[in-house]
């Protein structure tokens, strides 16, 4: 698959579900999966298998051809990919306040997928602890953040970084009264 097809699919699943006025639970029940899995897929925290993806699309009562009609594989003309900041794709994830994501780059490499994201946290940003079916690398571009991973807390300042298994519950919190800007790299290791 090309660089951001998975994220186009995730965003379209959420858009179609909300457009049809269906809840996560309704779609999960119809597709025979958990509500949590549907939420993770819609929020780009899990990569669905083909049977799960087809089940979700069918649960939305939409023809597969129509669903995939506007999904576009972006293929560069050569081996160098340049992205201008105006091309970064804003997106939303979990039920969170003060979290602003921009997708910089996304690419499939055999059975692995990498997603590079800028995450801006407002000074009072809040969300529940989450899990992501990936490994995550965080680099603090500006500000100071306290990152809770499992039962441990880590303080990171500008220039600091961390890497962890994001299947562990985790969440960041601004600690110096200023917003924080993070470079986040997700390493998904699942066949698509």
mmCIF file of C-alpha atoms in Angstrom:
data_model
loop_
_atom_site.group_PDB
_atom_site.id
_atom_site.type_symbol
_atom_site.label_atom_id
_atom_site.label_comp_id
_atom_site.label_asym_id
_atom_site.label_seq_id
_atom_site.Cartn_x
_atom_site.Cartn_y
_atom_site.Cartn_z
ATOM 1 C CA UNK A 1 0.000 0.000 0.000
ATOM 2 C CA UNK A 2 1.123 3.543 -0.546
ATOM 3 C CA UNK A 3 2.055 6.037 2.128
ATOM 4 C CA UNK A 4 -1.250 7.267 3.504
ATOM 5 C CA UNK A 5 -3.942 4.969 2.146
ATOM 6 C CA UNK A 6 -4.498 3.440 5.592
ATOM 7 C CA UNK A 7 -5.119 6.840 7.082
ATOM 8 C CA UNK A 8 -7.481 7.799 4.283
ATOM 9 C CA UNK A 9 -9.392 4.593 5.038
ATOM 10 C CA UNK A 10 -9.435 5.300 8.807
ATOM 11 C CA UNK A 11 -10.689 8.825 8.256
ATOM 12 C CA UNK A 12 -13.317 7.650 5.754
ATOM 13 C CA UNK A 13 -14.590 4.944 8.131
ATOM 14 C CA UNK A 14 -15.116 7.573 10.821
ATOM 15 C CA UNK A 15 -16.644 10.083 8.385
ATOM 16 C CA UNK A 16 -19.123 7.557 6.923
ATOM 17 C CA UNK A 17 -20.060 6.198 10.370
ATOM 18 C CA UNK A 18 -20.748 9.670 11.743
ATOM 19 C CA UNK A 19 -22.587 10.651 8.529
ATOM 20 C CA UNK A 20 -24.910 7.686 8.996
ATOM 21 C CA UNK A 21 -25.434 8.560 12.661
ATOM 22 C CA UNK A 22 -24.114 5.185 13.865
ATOM 23 C CA UNK A 23 -22.255 4.665 17.113
ATOM 24 C CA UNK A 24 -18.980 2.811 17.508
ATOM 25 C CA UNK A 25 -20.856 0.075 19.369
ATOM 26 C CA UNK A 26 -23.431 -0.376 16.585
ATOM 27 C CA UNK A 27 -20.715 -0.764 13.943
ATOM 28 C CA UNK A 28 -18.689 -3.080 16.191
ATOM 29 C CA UNK A 29 -21.724 -5.304 16.822
ATOM 30 C CA UNK A 30 -22.592 -5.452 13.117
ATOM 31 C CA UNK A 31 -18.987 -6.219 12.139
ATOM 32 C CA UNK A 32 -18.428 -8.758 14.931
ATOM 33 C CA UNK A 33 -15.527 -6.877 16.537
ATOM 34 C CA UNK A 34 -15.085 -4.846 19.706
ATOM 35 C CA UNK A 35 -15.972 -1.188 20.090
ATOM 36 C CA UNK A 36 -12.385 -0.594 21.214
ATOM 37 C CA UNK A 37 -10.994 -2.053 17.979
ATOM 38 C CA UNK A 38 -13.273 0.133 15.835
ATOM 39 C CA UNK A 39 -12.152 3.202 17.790
ATOM 40 C CA UNK A 40 -8.478 2.255 17.423
ATOM 41 C CA UNK A 41 -8.874 1.735 13.671
ATOM 42 C CA UNK A 42 -10.732 5.030 13.187
ATOM 43 C CA UNK A 43 -8.073 6.851 15.176
ATOM 44 C CA UNK A 44 -5.134 5.258 13.326
ATOM 45 C CA UNK A 45 -4.056 3.341 16.413
ATOM 46 C CA UNK A 46 -4.540 -0.107 14.856
ATOM 47 C CA UNK A 47 -4.288 -1.469 11.342
ATOM 48 C CA UNK A 48 -7.265 -3.647 10.394
ATOM 49 C CA UNK A 49 -6.891 -6.996 8.675
ATOM 50 C CA UNK A 50 -8.643 -7.251 5.325
ATOM 51 C CA UNK A 51 -11.590 -9.300 6.716
ATOM 52 C CA UNK A 52 -12.084 -6.776 9.545
ATOM 53 C CA UNK A 53 -11.919 -3.830 7.133
ATOM 54 C CA UNK A 54 -14.472 -5.440 4.805
ATOM 55 C CA UNK A 55 -16.706 -6.262 7.792
ATOM 56 C CA UNK A 56 -16.604 -2.633 8.967
ATOM 57 C CA UNK A 57 -17.442 -1.313 5.510
ATOM 58 C CA UNK A 58 -20.321 -3.773 5.203
ATOM 59 C CA UNK A 59 -21.541 -2.792 8.688
ATOM 60 C CA UNK A 60 -21.728 0.765 7.371
ATOM 61 C CA UNK A 61 -24.028 -0.526 4.619
ATOM 62 C CA UNK A 62 -21.939 0.998 1.849
ATOM 63 C CA UNK A 63 -20.770 -0.661 -1.360
ATOM 64 C CA UNK A 64 -17.027 -1.458 -1.300
ATOM 65 C CA UNK A 65 -16.503 0.226 -4.684
ATOM 66 C CA UNK A 66 -18.163 3.413 -3.473
ATOM 67 C CA UNK A 67 -16.210 3.352 -0.204
ATOM 68 C CA UNK A 68 -12.850 3.088 -1.993
ATOM 69 C CA UNK A 69 -13.765 5.411 -4.879
ATOM 70 C CA UNK A 70 -11.952 8.470 -3.476
ATOM 71 C CA UNK A 71 -9.076 6.615 -1.802
ATOM 72 C CA UNK A 72 -5.999 7.676 -3.733
ATOM 73 C CA UNK A 73 -2.565 6.089 -3.813
ATOM 74 C CA UNK A 74 -0.097 8.960 -3.967
ATOM 75 C CA UNK A 75 2.929 7.820 -5.902
ATOM 76 C CA UNK A 76 5.923 10.107 -6.272
ATOM 77 C CA UNK A 77 7.677 10.213 -9.621
ATOM 78 C CA UNK A 78 11.010 9.206 -8.116
ATOM 79 C CA UNK A 79 12.528 7.868 -4.899
ATOM 80 C CA UNK A 80 12.567 11.277 -3.202
ATOM 81 C CA UNK A 81 9.408 12.421 -1.472
ATOM 82 C CA UNK A 82 9.140 16.084 -0.530
ATOM 83 C CA UNK A 83 6.247 17.310 1.560
ATOM 84 C CA UNK A 84 5.513 20.995 2.046
ATOM 85 C CA UNK A 85 4.110 22.002 5.421
ATOM 86 C CA UNK A 86 0.852 23.099 3.783
ATOM 87 C CA UNK A 87 0.421 19.460 2.645
ATOM 88 C CA UNK A 88 0.518 18.077 6.194
ATOM 89 C CA UNK A 89 -2.786 16.410 6.964
ATOM 90 C CA UNK A 90 -4.534 17.462 10.168
ATOM 91 C CA UNK A 91 -6.470 14.655 11.829
ATOM 92 C CA UNK A 92 -8.112 13.826 15.127
ATOM 93 C CA UNK A 93 -7.658 10.859 17.365
ATOM 94 C CA UNK A 94 -9.101 9.775 20.664
ATOM 95 C CA UNK A 95 -11.594 11.789 22.652
ATOM 96 C CA UNK A 96 -9.133 14.470 23.717
ATOM 97 C CA UNK A 97 -9.098 18.180 24.417
ATOM 98 C CA UNK A 98 -6.195 20.352 23.249
ATOM 99 C CA UNK A 99 -4.525 17.716 21.033
ATOM 100 C CA UNK A 100 -3.729 18.794 17.464
ATOM 101 C CA UNK A 101 -2.192 16.247 15.088
ATOM 102 C CA UNK A 102 -0.653 16.768 11.642
ATOM 103 C CA UNK A 103 0.475 13.810 9.561
ATOM 104 C CA UNK A 104 3.839 14.571 7.946
ATOM 105 C CA UNK A 105 4.612 11.216 6.385
ATOM 106 C CA UNK A 106 3.185 7.719 6.275
ATOM 107 C CA UNK A 107 4.676 4.729 4.484
ATOM 108 C CA UNK A 108 4.244 0.973 4.225
ATOM 109 C CA UNK A 109 7.443 -1.127 4.136
ATOM 110 C CA UNK A 110 6.646 -4.815 3.580
ATOM 111 C CA UNK A 111 4.763 -5.834 6.775
ATOM 112 C CA UNK A 112 5.665 -2.659 8.673
ATOM 113 C CA UNK A 113 4.077 0.749 8.595
ATOM 114 C CA UNK A 114 5.596 4.013 9.784
ATOM 115 C CA UNK A 115 3.608 7.149 10.535
ATOM 116 C CA UNK A 116 5.352 10.465 11.300
ATOM 117 C CA UNK A 117 3.216 13.045 13.061
ATOM 118 C CA UNK A 118 3.518 16.469 14.661
ATOM 119 C CA UNK A 119 1.533 16.656 17.885
ATOM 120 C CA UNK A 120 0.816 20.019 19.477
ATOM 121 C CA UNK A 121 -0.510 19.932 23.027
ATOM 122 C CA UNK A 122 -2.175 23.023 24.404
ATOM 123 C CA UNK A 123 -1.105 23.836 27.963
ATOM 124 C CA UNK A 124 -4.329 22.381 29.409
ATOM 125 C CA UNK A 125 -4.573 19.396 27.006
ATOM 126 C CA UNK A 126 -6.290 16.360 28.498
ATOM 127 C CA UNK A 127 -7.250 12.866 27.407
ATOM 128 C CA UNK A 128 -7.687 9.474 29.010
ATOM 129 C CA UNK A 129 -4.819 7.001 28.924
ATOM 130 C CA UNK A 130 -4.698 5.212 25.536
ATOM 131 C CA UNK A 131 -3.061 2.231 23.872
ATOM 132 C CA UNK A 132 -1.706 2.136 20.347
ATOM 133 C CA UNK A 133 -0.934 -1.084 18.527
ATOM 134 C CA UNK A 134 2.572 0.170 17.700
ATOM 135 C CA UNK A 135 5.896 1.247 19.088
ATOM 136 C CA UNK A 136 6.240 5.011 19.484
ATOM 137 C CA UNK A 137 9.190 7.374 19.356
ATOM 138 C CA UNK A 138 8.618 10.864 20.818
ATOM 139 C CA UNK A 139 10.954 13.831 20.374
ATOM 140 C CA UNK A 140 10.191 17.098 22.190
ATOM 141 C CA UNK A 141 10.582 19.997 19.756
ATOM 142 C CA UNK A 142 9.495 22.617 22.307
ATOM 143 C CA UNK A 143 8.136 22.795 25.834
ATOM 144 C CA UNK A 144 8.170 20.328 28.702
ATOM 145 C CA UNK A 145 5.956 17.285 29.078
ATOM 146 C CA UNK A 146 5.336 14.621 31.681
ATOM 147 C CA UNK A 147 4.703 11.341 29.901
ATOM 148 C CA UNK A 148 2.964 8.569 31.795
ATOM 149 C CA UNK A 149 3.614 5.080 30.426
ATOM 150 C CA UNK A 150 2.001 2.359 32.492
ATOM 151 C CA UNK A 151 2.694 3.237 36.132
ATOM 152 C CA UNK A 152 5.837 5.262 35.374
ATOM 153 C CA UNK A 153 6.165 8.997 34.732
ATOM 154 C CA UNK A 154 8.907 10.570 32.632
ATOM 155 C CA UNK A 155 9.713 14.278 32.371
ATOM 156 C CA UNK A 156 10.912 15.338 28.939
ATOM 157 C CA UNK A 157 12.197 18.775 27.970
ATOM 158 C CA UNK A 158 13.050 20.294 24.606
ATOM 159 C CA UNK A 159 15.500 17.983 22.814
ATOM 160 C CA UNK A 160 14.642 14.923 24.920
ATOM 161 C CA UNK A 161 13.166 11.781 23.402
ATOM 162 C CA UNK A 162 11.656 8.460 24.392
ATOM 163 C CA UNK A 163 10.774 5.152 22.735
ATOM 164 C CA UNK A 164 8.246 2.673 24.133
ATOM 165 C CA UNK A 165 5.759 -0.083 23.403
ATOM 166 C CA UNK A 166 2.533 1.884 23.029
ATOM 167 C CA UNK A 167 0.401 -1.175 23.778
ATOM 168 C CA UNK A 168 1.051 0.012 27.333
ATOM 169 C CA UNK A 169 -1.426 2.646 28.547
ATOM 170 C CA UNK A 170 0.095 6.101 28.053
ATOM 171 C CA UNK A 171 -0.643 9.821 27.986
ATOM 172 C CA UNK A 172 1.309 13.120 27.966
ATOM 173 C CA UNK A 173 0.692 16.231 30.094
ATOM 174 C CA UNK A 174 2.186 19.721 29.740
ATOM 175 C CA UNK A 175 4.041 20.674 32.898
ATOM 176 C CA UNK A 176 5.476 24.175 32.506
ATOM 177 C CA UNK A 177 2.316 26.117 31.621
ATOM 178 C CA UNK A 178 3.231 26.326 27.934
ATOM 179 C CA UNK A 179 2.151 24.294 24.949
ATOM 180 C CA UNK A 180 4.311 21.390 23.812
ATOM 181 C CA UNK A 181 5.274 20.377 20.285
ATOM 182 C CA UNK A 182 6.254 16.734 19.752
ATOM 183 C CA UNK A 183 7.541 14.823 16.762
ATOM 184 C CA UNK A 184 5.938 11.379 17.021
ATOM 185 C CA UNK A 185 6.899 8.338 14.988
ATOM 186 C CA UNK A 186 4.600 5.315 15.110
ATOM 187 C CA UNK A 187 6.055 1.937 14.116
ATOM 188 C CA UNK A 188 3.207 -0.456 13.315
ATOM 189 C CA UNK A 189 4.302 -4.060 12.911
ATOM 190 C CA UNK A 190 1.312 -5.835 11.438
ATOM 191 C CA UNK A 191 0.518 -7.289 8.080
ATOM 192 C CA UNK A 192 -2.067 -5.280 6.202
#
